[in-house]
PDB file of C-alpha atoms and ligand atoms in Angstrom:
ATOM      1  CA  MET A 275     -10.193 -18.293  -1.011  1.00 83.00           C
ATOM      2  CA  ALA A 276     -12.530 -15.563   0.103  1.00 95.00           C
ATOM      3  CA  PHE A 277     -11.732 -12.667  -2.214  1.00 98.00           C
ATOM      4  CA  VAL A 278      -9.901 -14.018  -5.258  1.00 98.00           C
ATOM      5  CA  GLU A 279     -11.397 -16.655  -7.485  1.00 98.00           C
ATOM      6  CA  LEU A 280      -9.583 -18.626 -10.205  1.00 98.00           C
ATOM      7  CA  ARG A 281     -11.783 -20.331 -12.757  1.00 98.00           C
ATOM      8  CA  LYS A 282     -10.193 -22.534 -15.376  1.00 97.00           C
ATOM      9  CA  GLU A 283     -12.001 -22.998 -18.693  1.00 95.00           C
ATOM     10  CA  ASN A 284      -9.984 -25.234 -20.988  1.00 93.00           C
ATOM     11  CA  ARG A 285      -6.674 -23.374 -21.347  1.00 97.00           C
ATOM     12  CA  LEU A 286      -8.008 -20.055 -20.114  1.00 98.00           C
ATOM     13  CA  GLY A 287      -7.645 -18.874 -16.513  1.00 98.00           C
ATOM     14  CA  ILE A 288     -10.110 -16.235 -15.269  1.00 98.00           C
ATOM     15  CA  VAL A 289      -9.122 -14.436 -12.079  1.00 98.00           C
ATOM     16  CA  THR A 290     -11.864 -12.437 -10.370  1.00 98.00           C
ATOM     17  CA  ILE A 291     -11.238  -9.972  -7.529  1.00 98.00           C
ATOM     18  CA  ASN A 292     -14.362 -10.517  -5.497  1.00 98.00           C
ATOM     19  CA  ARG A 293     -14.924  -7.962  -2.762  1.00 98.00           C
ATOM     20  CA  PRO A 294     -17.790  -5.950  -4.229  1.00 97.00           C
ATOM     21  CA  LYS A 295     -18.889  -4.357  -0.934  1.00 96.00           C
ATOM     22  CA  ALA A 296     -15.670  -2.341  -0.955  1.00 98.00           C
ATOM     23  CA  LEU A 297     -15.637  -2.019  -4.750  1.00 98.00           C
ATOM     24  CA  ASN A 298     -12.996  -4.770  -4.829  1.00 98.00           C
ATOM     25  CA  ALA A 299     -10.464  -2.597  -2.962  1.00 98.00           C
ATOM     26  CA  LEU A 300      -7.116  -4.298  -2.376  1.00 98.00           C
ATOM     27  CA  ASN A 301      -6.392  -4.998   1.272  1.00 98.00           C
ATOM     28  CA  THR A 302      -3.693  -7.274   2.674  1.00 97.00           C
ATOM     29  CA  GLN A 303      -5.848 -10.364   2.397  1.00 98.00           C
ATOM     30  CA  VAL A 304      -6.893  -9.699  -1.199  1.00 98.00           C
ATOM     31  CA  LEU A 305      -3.265  -9.117  -2.141  1.00 98.00           C
ATOM     32  CA  ALA A 306      -2.157 -12.323  -0.393  1.00 98.00           C
ATOM     33  CA  GLU A 307      -4.833 -14.348  -2.183  1.00 98.00           C
ATOM     34  CA  LEU A 308      -3.928 -12.722  -5.475  1.00 98.00           C
ATOM     35  CA  GLU A 309      -0.277 -13.609  -4.939  1.00 98.00           C
ATOM     36  CA  GLN A 310      -1.106 -17.235  -4.160  1.00 98.00           C
ATOM     37  CA  THR A 311      -3.305 -17.452  -7.270  1.00 98.00           C
ATOM     38  CA  LEU A 312      -0.602 -15.951  -9.481  1.00 98.00           C
ATOM     39  CA  ARG A 313       2.019 -18.366  -8.166  1.00 98.00           C
ATOM     40  CA  GLU A 314      -0.317 -21.265  -8.974  1.00 98.00           C
ATOM     41  CA  ILE A 315      -0.927 -19.939 -12.498  1.00 98.00           C
ATOM     42  CA  ALA A 316       2.775 -19.315 -13.199  1.00 98.00           C
ATOM     43  CA  VAL A 317       3.615 -23.015 -12.935  1.00 98.00           C
ATOM     44  CA  ASP A 318       0.470 -24.306 -14.658  1.00 97.00           C
ATOM     45  CA  ASP A 319       1.496 -25.120 -18.228  1.00 95.00           C
ATOM     46  CA  LYS A 320      -2.100 -25.991 -19.076  1.00 95.00           C
ATOM     47  CA  ILE A 321      -3.120 -22.349 -18.695  1.00 98.00           C
ATOM     48  CA  GLY A 322      -2.291 -20.342 -21.828  1.00 98.00           C
ATOM     49  CA  VAL A 323      -3.914 -16.941 -21.200  1.00 98.00           C
ATOM     50  CA  ILE A 324      -5.207 -15.150 -18.095  1.00 98.00           C
ATOM     51  CA  ILE A 325      -8.101 -12.719 -17.786  1.00 99.00           C
ATOM     52  CA  ILE A 326      -8.222 -10.538 -14.659  1.00 99.00           C
ATOM     53  CA  THR A 327     -11.513  -8.853 -13.797  1.00 98.00           C
ATOM     54  CA  GLY A 328     -13.577  -7.531 -10.873  1.00 98.00           C
ATOM     55  CA  ALA A 329     -16.793  -8.907  -9.397  1.00 98.00           C
ATOM     56  CA  GLY A 330     -19.992  -6.893  -9.735  1.00 95.00           C
ATOM     57  CA  GLU A 331     -21.118  -4.277 -12.218  1.00 89.00           C
ATOM     58  CA  LYS A 332     -19.558  -1.252 -10.636  1.00 97.00           C
ATOM     59  CA  ALA A 333     -15.857  -1.739 -10.113  1.00 98.00           C
ATOM     60  CA  PHE A 334     -12.819  -3.474 -11.491  1.00 98.00           C
ATOM     61  CA  VAL A 335     -10.792  -2.425  -8.426  1.00 99.00           C
ATOM     62  CA  ALA A 336     -11.366   0.971  -6.730  1.00 98.00           C
ATOM     63  CA  GLY A 337      -7.816   1.063  -5.398  1.00 98.00           C
ATOM     64  CA  ALA A 338      -5.846  -0.024  -2.407  1.00 98.00           C
ATOM     65  CA  ASP A 339      -7.983  -0.215   0.739  1.00 98.00           C
ATOM     66  CA  ILE A 340      -8.110   3.290   2.218  1.00 98.00           C
ATOM     67  CA  VAL A 341      -9.477   2.062   5.569  1.00 98.00           C
ATOM     68  CA  GLU A 342      -6.511  -0.248   5.973  1.00 98.00           C
ATOM     69  CA  MET A 343      -3.975   2.371   4.833  1.00 98.00           C
ATOM     70  CA  GLN A 344      -5.296   5.213   6.976  1.00 98.00           C
ATOM     71  CA  ASN A 345      -3.182   4.649  10.083  1.00 98.00           C
ATOM     72  CA  LYS A 346      -0.043   3.205   8.566  1.00 98.00           C
ATOM     73  CA  SER A 347       3.375   4.497   9.613  1.00 98.00           C
ATOM     74  CA  ALA A 348       5.759   5.672   6.898  1.00 98.00           C
ATOM     75  CA  GLU A 349       7.674   2.413   7.133  1.00 98.00           C
ATOM     76  CA  ALA A 350       4.569   0.244   6.974  1.00 98.00           C
ATOM     77  CA  ALA A 351       3.281   2.259   4.004  1.00 98.00           C
ATOM     78  CA  SER A 352       6.531   1.685   2.095  1.00 98.00           C
ATOM     79  CA  ASP A 353       6.331  -2.022   2.893  1.00 98.00           C
ATOM     80  CA  PHE A 354       2.732  -2.123   1.658  1.00 98.00           C
ATOM     81  CA  ALA A 355       3.742  -0.391  -1.590  1.00 98.00           C
ATOM     82  CA  ARG A 356       6.628  -2.839  -2.094  1.00 98.00           C
ATOM     83  CA  LYS A 357       4.349  -5.789  -1.417  1.00 98.00           C
ATOM     84  CA  GLY A 358       1.856  -4.664  -4.048  1.00 98.00           C
ATOM     85  CA  GLN A 359       4.619  -3.784  -6.495  1.00 98.00           C
ATOM     86  CA  ASN A 360       6.104  -7.264  -6.154  1.00 98.00           C
ATOM     87  CA  ILE A 361       2.730  -8.886  -6.765  1.00 98.00           C
ATOM     88  CA  PHE A 362       2.059  -6.719  -9.827  1.00 98.00           C
ATOM     89  CA  ARG A 363       5.566  -7.588 -11.000  1.00 98.00           C
ATOM     90  CA  LEU A 364       4.515 -11.257 -10.769  1.00 98.00           C
ATOM     91  CA  ILE A 365       1.645 -10.436 -13.151  1.00 98.00           C
ATOM     92  CA  GLN A 366       3.973  -8.718 -15.606  1.00 98.00           C
ATOM     93  CA  ASP A 367       6.398 -11.635 -15.406  1.00 98.00           C
ATOM     94  CA  LEU A 368       3.800 -14.410 -15.741  1.00 98.00           C
ATOM     95  CA  PRO A 369       4.778 -16.563 -18.707  1.00 98.00           C
ATOM     96  CA  GLN A 370       1.197 -16.385 -19.987  1.00 98.00           C
ATOM     97  CA  PRO A 371      -0.288 -13.212 -21.546  1.00 98.00           C
ATOM     98  CA  THR A 372      -2.737 -11.365 -19.292  1.00 98.00           C
ATOM     99  CA  ILE A 373      -5.854  -9.430 -20.258  1.00 99.00           C
ATOM    100  CA  ALA A 374      -7.447  -6.974 -17.823  1.00 99.00           C
ATOM    101  CA  ALA A 375     -11.215  -6.925 -18.394  1.00 99.00           C
ATOM    102  CA  VAL A 376     -11.983  -3.568 -16.766  1.00 98.00           C
ATOM    103  CA  ASN A 377     -15.650  -3.638 -15.813  1.00 98.00           C
ATOM    104  CA  GLY A 378     -15.989  -0.348 -13.887  1.00 98.00           C
ATOM    105  CA  PHE A 379     -13.816   1.810 -11.626  1.00 98.00           C
ATOM    106  CA  ALA A 380     -10.101   1.181 -12.069  1.00 99.00           C
ATOM    107  CA  LEU A 381      -8.690   3.791  -9.721  1.00 99.00           C
ATOM    108  CA  GLY A 382      -5.333   4.023  -7.975  1.00 98.00           C
ATOM    109  CA  GLY A 383      -4.184   0.469  -7.308  1.00 98.00           C
ATOM    110  CA  GLY A 384      -6.941  -0.725  -9.670  1.00 99.00           C
ATOM    111  CA  CYS A 385      -5.529   1.264 -12.579  1.00 99.00           C
ATOM    112  CA  GLU A 386      -2.077   0.011 -11.576  1.00 99.00           C
ATOM    113  CA  LEU A 387      -3.346  -3.588 -11.581  1.00 99.00           C
ATOM    114  CA  ALA A 388      -4.785  -3.126 -15.087  1.00 99.00           C
ATOM    115  CA  MET A 389      -1.493  -1.615 -16.253  1.00 98.00           C
ATOM    116  CA  ALA A 390       0.489  -4.598 -15.001  1.00 98.00           C
ATOM    117  CA  CYS A 391      -1.470  -6.728 -17.497  1.00 98.00           C
ATOM    118  CA  ASP A 392      -0.409  -7.075 -21.126  1.00 98.00           C
ATOM    119  CA  LEU A 393      -3.734  -6.027 -22.681  1.00 98.00           C
ATOM    120  CA  ARG A 394      -6.681  -4.000 -21.401  1.00 98.00           C
ATOM    121  CA  LEU A 395     -10.298  -4.227 -22.533  1.00 98.00           C
ATOM    122  CA  ALA A 396     -12.674  -1.703 -20.995  1.00 98.00           C
ATOM    123  CA  SER A 397     -16.446  -1.723 -20.676  1.00 98.00           C
ATOM    124  CA  GLU A 398     -18.194   1.520 -21.657  1.00 98.00           C
ATOM    125  CA  ASN A 399     -18.776   2.315 -17.977  1.00 98.00           C
ATOM    126  CA  ALA A 400     -15.113   1.825 -17.000  1.00 98.00           C
ATOM    127  CA  ARG A 401     -13.370   4.749 -15.294  1.00 98.00           C
ATOM    128  CA  PHE A 402      -9.631   5.120 -14.912  1.00 99.00           C
ATOM    129  CA  GLY A 403      -7.477   7.363 -12.784  1.00 98.00           C
ATOM    130  CA  GLN A 404      -4.656   7.804 -10.334  1.00 98.00           C
ATOM    131  CA  PRO A 405      -6.537   9.845  -7.712  1.00 98.00           C
ATOM    132  CA  GLU A 406      -3.923   9.424  -4.990  1.00 98.00           C
ATOM    133  CA  VAL A 407      -3.086  13.152  -4.739  1.00 98.00           C
ATOM    134  CA  ASN A 408      -6.673  13.673  -3.565  1.00 98.00           C
ATOM    135  CA  LEU A 409      -5.748  11.547  -0.542  1.00 98.00           C
ATOM    136  CA  GLY A 410      -2.423  13.289   0.044  1.00 98.00           C
ATOM    137  CA  ILE A 411      -0.411  10.343  -1.290  1.00 98.00           C
ATOM    138  CA  ILE A 412       1.118   9.233  -4.592  1.00 98.00           C
ATOM    139  CA  PRO A 413       0.592   6.057  -6.609  1.00 99.00           C
ATOM    140  CA  GLY A 414       2.443   3.201  -4.932  1.00 98.00           C
ATOM    141  CA  PHE A 415       1.820   0.025  -6.891  1.00 98.00           C
ATOM    142  CA  GLY A 416       3.891   1.043  -9.936  1.00 98.00           C
ATOM    143  CA  GLY A 417       1.637   3.774 -11.374  1.00 98.00           C
ATOM    144  CA  THR A 418       4.310   6.473 -11.597  1.00 98.00           C
ATOM    145  CA  GLN A 419       6.412   4.054 -13.644  1.00 98.00           C
ATOM    146  CA  ARG A 420       3.949   2.138 -15.823  1.00 98.00           C
ATOM    147  CA  LEU A 421       1.590   5.010 -16.738  1.00 98.00           C
ATOM    148  CA  PRO A 422       4.268   7.181 -18.430  1.00 98.00           C
ATOM    149  CA  ARG A 423       5.643   4.114 -20.203  1.00 97.00           C
ATOM    150  CA  LEU A 424       2.157   3.349 -21.526  1.00 97.00           C
ATOM    151  CA  ILE A 425       0.805   6.786 -22.489  1.00 98.00           C
ATOM    152  CA  GLY A 426       3.839   9.097 -22.415  1.00 98.00           C
ATOM    153  CA  ARG A 427       5.272  11.407 -19.789  1.00 98.00           C
ATOM    154  CA  ALA A 428       3.125  14.532 -20.317  1.00 98.00           C
ATOM    155  CA  ARG A 429      -0.192  12.710 -20.336  1.00 98.00           C
ATOM    156  CA  ALA A 430       0.746  10.513 -17.386  1.00 98.00           C
ATOM    157  CA  MET A 431       2.006  13.526 -15.470  1.00 98.00           C
ATOM    158  CA  GLU A 432      -1.316  15.305 -16.030  1.00 98.00           C
ATOM    159  CA  LEU A 433      -3.363  12.381 -14.757  1.00 98.00           C
ATOM    160  CA  ILE A 434      -1.105  11.804 -11.747  1.00 98.00           C
ATOM    161  CA  LEU A 435      -0.837  15.489 -10.768  1.00 98.00           C
ATOM    162  CA  THR A 436      -4.534  16.297 -11.177  1.00 98.00           C
ATOM    163  CA  GLY A 437      -5.948  12.992  -9.941  1.00 98.00           C
ATOM    164  CA  ARG A 438      -8.525  13.318 -12.735  1.00 98.00           C
ATOM    165  CA  THR A 439     -10.769  10.327 -13.463  1.00 98.00           C
ATOM    166  CA  ILE A 440     -11.241   9.568 -17.167  1.00 98.00           C
ATOM    167  CA  LYS A 441     -13.900   7.669 -19.049  1.00 98.00           C
ATOM    168  CA  ALA A 442     -13.239   4.583 -21.158  1.00 98.00           C
ATOM    169  CA  GLU A 443     -13.286   6.539 -24.441  1.00 98.00           C
ATOM    170  CA  GLU A 444     -10.558   8.900 -23.247  1.00 98.00           C
ATOM    171  CA  ALA A 445      -8.545   5.955 -21.959  1.00 98.00           C
ATOM    172  CA  LEU A 446      -8.763   4.537 -25.485  1.00 98.00           C
ATOM    173  CA  GLU A 447      -7.621   7.812 -27.048  1.00 98.00           C
ATOM    174  CA  LEU A 448      -4.679   7.922 -24.641  1.00 98.00           C
ATOM    175  CA  GLY A 449      -3.679   4.364 -25.473  1.00 98.00           C
ATOM    176  CA  LEU A 450      -4.324   3.211 -21.927  1.00 98.00           C
ATOM    177  CA  VAL A 451      -6.765   0.553 -23.156  1.00 98.00           C
ATOM    178  CA  ASN A 452      -6.789  -1.556 -26.307  1.00 98.00           C
ATOM    179  CA  LYS A 453     -10.542  -1.502 -26.902  1.00 98.00           C
ATOM    180  CA  VAL A 454     -13.837  -0.318 -25.396  1.00 98.00           C
ATOM    181  CA  VAL A 455     -16.825  -2.665 -25.597  1.00 98.00           C
ATOM    182  CA  PRO A 456     -20.434  -2.650 -24.347  1.00 98.00           C
ATOM    183  CA  SER A 457     -20.569  -3.674 -20.686  1.00 97.00           C
ATOM    184  CA  SER A 458     -22.667  -6.755 -21.407  1.00 97.00           C
ATOM    185  CA  GLU A 459     -20.049  -7.952 -23.919  1.00 98.00           C
ATOM    186  CA  LEU A 460     -16.919  -7.356 -21.870  1.00 98.00           C
ATOM    187  CA  LEU A 461     -16.210 -10.867 -20.674  1.00 98.00           C
ATOM    188  CA  ASN A 462     -17.198 -12.439 -24.013  1.00 98.00           C
ATOM    189  CA  GLU A 463     -14.873 -10.073 -25.842  1.00 98.00           C
ATOM    190  CA  ALA A 464     -12.058 -10.836 -23.416  1.00 98.00           C
ATOM    191  CA  VAL A 465     -12.610 -14.572 -23.898  1.00 98.00           C
ATOM    192  CA  GLU A 466     -12.631 -14.142 -27.704  1.00 98.00           C
ATOM    193  CA  LEU A 467      -9.383 -12.194 -27.528  1.00 98.00           C
ATOM    194  CA  ALA A 468      -7.912 -14.894 -25.306  1.00 98.00           C
ATOM    195  CA  LYS A 469      -9.007 -17.607 -27.743  1.00 98.00           C
ATOM    196  CA  THR A 470      -7.313 -15.787 -30.617  1.00 98.00           C
ATOM    197  CA  ILE A 471      -4.061 -16.007 -28.676  1.00 98.00           C
ATOM    198  CA  LEU A 472      -4.692 -19.548 -27.380  1.00 98.00           C
ATOM    199  CA  VAL A 473      -4.556 -21.109 -30.859  1.00 97.00           C
ATOM    200  CA  LYS A 474      -1.066 -19.726 -31.506  1.00 97.00           C
ATOM    201  CA  GLY A 475       2.062 -21.590 -30.487  1.00 96.00           C
ATOM    202  CA  PRO A 476       2.152 -21.357 -26.674  1.00 96.00           C
ATOM    203  CA  GLU A 477       5.945 -21.179 -26.536  1.00 97.00           C
ATOM    204  CA  ALA A 478       6.053 -18.498 -29.224  1.00 98.00           C
ATOM    205  CA  VAL A 479       3.413 -16.479 -27.371  1.00 98.00           C
ATOM    206  CA  ARG A 480       5.392 -16.687 -24.128  1.00 98.00           C
ATOM    207  CA  ARG A 481       8.613 -15.667 -25.851  1.00 98.00           C
ATOM    208  CA  ALA A 482       6.931 -12.754 -27.632  1.00 98.00           C
ATOM    209  CA  LYS A 483       5.517 -11.468 -24.333  1.00 98.00           C
ATOM    210  CA  SER A 484       8.852 -11.786 -22.626  1.00 98.00           C
ATOM    211  CA  ALA A 485      10.763 -10.080 -25.477  1.00 98.00           C
ATOM    212  CA  VAL A 486       8.429  -7.070 -25.401  1.00 98.00           C
ATOM    213  CA  ASN A 487       8.255  -6.706 -21.616  1.00 97.00           C
ATOM    214  CA  LYS A 488      11.926  -7.345 -20.867  1.00 96.00           C
ATOM    215  CA  GLY A 489      12.970  -5.277 -23.883  1.00 97.00           C
ATOM    216  CA  LEU A 490      11.140  -2.218 -22.573  1.00 95.00           C
ATOM    217  CA  GLU A 491      13.323  -2.282 -19.476  1.00 93.00           C
ATOM    218  CA  ILE A 492      16.694  -2.452 -21.276  1.00 96.00           C
ATOM    219  CA  ASP A 493      18.383  -0.564 -24.135  1.00 98.00           C
ATOM    220  CA  THR A 494      17.403  -1.314 -27.749  1.00 98.00           C
ATOM    221  CA  ASN A 495      20.600  -3.156 -28.689  1.00 98.00           C
ATOM    222  CA  THR A 496      20.444  -5.439 -25.658  1.00 98.00           C
ATOM    223  CA  GLY A 497      16.735  -5.930 -26.337  1.00 98.00           C
ATOM    224  CA  CYS A 498      17.455  -6.936 -29.943  1.00 98.00           C
ATOM    225  CA  GLU A 499      20.082  -9.400 -28.708  1.00 98.00           C
ATOM    226  CA  LEU A 500      17.450 -10.902 -26.391  1.00 98.00           C
ATOM    227  CA  GLU A 501      15.038 -11.019 -29.337  1.00 98.00           C
ATOM    228  CA  ALA A 502      17.599 -12.892 -31.492  1.00 98.00           C
ATOM    229  CA  THR A 503      18.182 -15.438 -28.727  1.00 98.00           C
ATOM    230  CA  LEU A 504      14.452 -16.029 -28.209  1.00 98.00           C
ATOM    231  CA  PHE A 505      13.933 -16.146 -32.001  1.00 98.00           C
ATOM    232  CA  GLY A 506      16.551 -18.884 -32.222  1.00 98.00           C
ATOM    233  CA  LEU A 507      14.960 -20.845 -29.388  1.00 98.00           C
ATOM    234  CA  CYS A 508      11.734 -20.999 -31.419  1.00 98.00           C
ATOM    235  CA  PHE A 509      13.638 -23.085 -33.997  1.00 98.00           C
ATOM    236  CA  ALA A 510      14.698 -25.605 -31.362  1.00 97.00           C
ATOM    237  CA  GLY A 511      11.123 -26.696 -30.658  1.00 95.00           C
ATOM    238  CA  LYS A 512       8.136 -28.222 -32.455  1.00 96.00           C
ATOM    239  CA  GLU A 513       6.040 -25.098 -32.943  1.00 97.00           C
ATOM    240  CA  GLN A 514       8.164 -23.494 -35.661  1.00 98.00           C
ATOM    241  CA  LYS A 515       8.210 -26.784 -37.574  1.00 98.00           C
ATOM    242  CA  GLU A 516       4.438 -27.155 -37.373  1.00 98.00           C
ATOM    243  CA  GLY A 517       3.781 -23.445 -38.134  1.00 98.00           C
ATOM    244  CA  MET A 518       5.972 -23.317 -41.221  1.00 98.00           C
ATOM    245  CA  ALA A 519       4.918 -26.758 -42.491  1.00 98.00           C
ATOM    246  CA  ALA A 520       1.250 -25.750 -42.131  1.00 98.00           C
ATOM    247  CA  PHE A 521       1.868 -22.567 -44.115  1.00 98.00           C
ATOM    248  CA  LEU A 522       3.590 -24.413 -46.943  1.00 98.00           C
ATOM    249  CA  GLU A 523       0.943 -27.157 -46.943  1.00 98.00           C
ATOM    250  CA  LYS A 524      -1.777 -24.464 -47.065  1.00 98.00           C
ATOM    251  CA  ARG A 525      -3.506 -25.631 -43.881  1.00 97.00           C
ATOM    252  CA  THR A 526      -4.136 -24.174 -40.429  1.00 97.00           C
ATOM    253  CA  ALA A 527      -1.384 -24.890 -37.948  1.00 97.00           C
ATOM    254  CA  ASN A 528      -2.296 -27.110 -35.039  1.00 97.00           C
ATOM    255  CA  PHE A 529      -0.031 -26.155 -32.168  1.00 96.00           C
ATOM    256  CA  ILE A 530      -2.044 -27.688 -29.377  1.00 89.00           C
ATOM    257  CA  GLN A 531      -1.712 -31.420 -28.909  1.00 72.00           C
ATOM    258  CA  GLU A 532      -4.272 -32.349 -26.268  1.00 58.00           C
TER     259      GLU A 532
HETATM  260  C1  HXC B 930     -11.711   1.152   0.811  1.00 75.83           C
HETATM  261  C2  HXC B 930     -13.459   1.685  -0.563  1.00 75.83           C
HETATM  262  C3  HXC B 930     -12.577   2.097  -1.579  1.00 75.83           C
HETATM  263  C4  HXC B 930     -11.173   1.986  -1.318  1.00 75.83           C
HETATM  264  C5  HXC B 930     -14.578   2.368  -2.301  1.00 75.83           C
HETATM  265  N1  HXC B 930     -14.684   1.871  -1.059  1.00 75.83           N
HETATM  266  N2  HXC B 930     -13.309   2.521  -2.636  1.00 75.83           N
HETATM  267  N3  HXC B 930     -13.029   1.213   0.603  1.00 75.83           N
HETATM  268  N4  HXC B 930     -10.807   1.524  -0.103  1.00 75.83           N
HETATM  269  N5  HXC B 930     -10.248   2.325  -2.215  1.00 75.83           N
HETATM  270  C6  HXC B 930     -15.916   1.572  -0.336  1.00 75.83           C
HETATM  271  C7  HXC B 930     -16.617   2.839   0.134  1.00 75.83           C
HETATM  272  O1  HXC B 930     -16.034   3.335   1.320  1.00 75.83           O
HETATM  273  C8  HXC B 930     -18.015   2.316   0.361  1.00 75.83           C
HETATM  274  O2  HXC B 930     -18.071   1.623   1.580  1.00 75.83           O
HETATM  275  C9  HXC B 930     -18.177   1.302  -0.766  1.00 75.83           C
HETATM  276  O3  HXC B 930     -16.852   0.945  -1.171  1.00 75.83           O
HETATM  277  C10 HXC B 930     -18.910   1.873  -1.965  1.00 75.83           C
HETATM  278  O4  HXC B 930     -18.262   3.064  -2.369  1.00 75.83           O
HETATM  279  P1  HXC B 930     -18.983   4.477  -2.483  1.00 75.83           P
HETATM  280  O5  HXC B 930     -17.945   5.521  -2.309  1.00 75.83           O
HETATM  281  O6  HXC B 930     -20.178   4.549  -1.595  1.00 75.83           O
HETATM  282  O7  HXC B 930     -19.482   4.438  -4.005  1.00 75.83           O
HETATM  283  P2  HXC B 930     -19.679   5.670  -4.983  1.00 75.83           P
HETATM  284  O8  HXC B 930     -20.307   6.845  -4.272  1.00 75.83           O
HETATM  285  O9  HXC B 930     -20.395   5.120  -6.164  1.00 75.83           O
HETATM  286  O10 HXC B 930     -18.214   6.113  -5.406  1.00 75.83           O
HETATM  287  C11 HXC B 930     -17.386   5.205  -6.101  1.00 75.83           C
HETATM  288  C12 HXC B 930     -15.937   5.746  -6.106  1.00 75.83           C
HETATM  289  C13 HXC B 930     -15.509   6.056  -4.668  1.00 75.83           C
HETATM  290  C14 HXC B 930     -15.874   7.027  -6.968  1.00 75.83           C
HETATM  291  C15 HXC B 930     -15.057   4.682  -6.762  1.00 75.83           C
HETATM  292  O11 HXC B 930     -15.782   4.903  -3.863  1.00 75.83           O
HETATM  293  C16 HXC B 930     -14.069   6.385  -4.513  1.00 75.83           C
HETATM  294  O12 HXC B 930     -13.649   7.499  -4.860  1.00 75.83           O
HETATM  295  N6  HXC B 930     -13.280   5.452  -3.991  1.00 75.83           N
HETATM  296  C17 HXC B 930     -11.883   5.688  -3.700  1.00 75.83           C
HETATM  297  C18 HXC B 930     -11.073   5.659  -4.955  1.00 75.83           C
HETATM  298  C19 HXC B 930      -9.608   5.960  -4.671  1.00 75.83           C
HETATM  299  O13 HXC B 930      -9.262   7.030  -4.154  1.00 75.83           O
HETATM  300  N7  HXC B 930      -8.745   5.005  -4.994  1.00 75.83           N
HETATM  301  C20 HXC B 930      -7.301   5.147  -4.765  1.00 75.83           C
HETATM  302  C21 HXC B 930      -6.964   4.620  -3.409  1.00 75.83           C
HETATM  303  S1  HXC B 930      -5.263   4.901  -3.045  1.00 75.83           S
HETATM  304  P3  HXC B 930     -19.296   1.781   2.613  1.00 75.83           P
HETATM  305  O14 HXC B 930     -18.875   0.952   3.767  1.00 75.83           O
HETATM  306  O15 HXC B 930     -19.427   3.245   2.872  1.00 75.83           O
HETATM  307  O16 HXC B 930     -20.477   1.217   1.835  1.00 75.83           O
HETATM  308  C22 HXC B 930      -4.459   3.663  -3.877  1.00 75.83           C
HETATM  309  C23 HXC B 930      -2.971   3.622  -3.673  1.00 75.83           C
HETATM  310  C24 HXC B 930      -2.346   2.387  -4.301  1.00 75.83           C
HETATM  311  O17 HXC B 930      -5.022   2.883  -4.568  1.00 75.83           O
HETATM  312  C25 HXC B 930      -0.920   2.199  -3.825  1.00 75.83           C
HETATM  313  C26 HXC B 930      -0.797   1.759  -2.402  1.00 75.83           C
HETATM  314  C27 HXC B 930       0.618   1.517  -1.979  1.00 75.83           C
END
């Protein structure tokens, strides 16, 4: 693939958007390659955690490709938005947890890509924003929906209506990112975070992700019912037996049988 690279290191999958000349902007081809990569990951039980990042020092993803969007009809623009939304939905619905390692500009579709991930680490030089109003458009890859769910309606509204770009520190204050780290440490930190998750029970991790993400889209009672079902399923497998036995035997649980 030309623009999206998947590197597998043990049980970690690292996806890199690699189109640095256009600051990794998402055009049709990048999106298609991303979709293919995600579909491969979704069925790969050997991969336990995914990191998504951008190539180069400057950008995570600077948005959807403005050159490609410029002459779209209304219908084609809606189709493009739906296409991206569906692909970002695939990220949210991946069984494995996802970490966005935001290494620079995460604007428009780039911010939306980061928000589709479960966790976000930002380098000190990362910049976030939904600058679409500057272009006479609105966010189209889920930004109007995920940003208010992540940081609250008033703060999301401000960012979306002003198109203001914010620095990593402000993104941290707003709760848009989990942590800010020195640029040179970003990938290492993301890998360390991934490793912390990788030693847990893979089935439990998948169920926890699913309970949180699905629960946020339904009412609390239905979400708790889902939680109870998934909680019960944990007791039908090996992980709960190993985890609880290890605790009582005062040893570290070993969930991963190679
Ligand atoms: C296409 C882009 C691009 C983009 C940057 N480039 N962003 N090309 N689409 N989104 C290209 C530039 O045209 C330029 O190409 C090269 O990348 C380097 O960018 P520069 O602008 O020269 O860099 P710099 O001056 O450092 O400014 C960086 C920047 C700026 C602040 C990130 O590039 C910028 O504002 N980009 C647009 C950000 C944006 O508005 N994103 C939202 C897009 S709308 P050349 O050929 O000149 O070297 C969106 C909607 C999503 O994402 C939903 C769709 C349905």
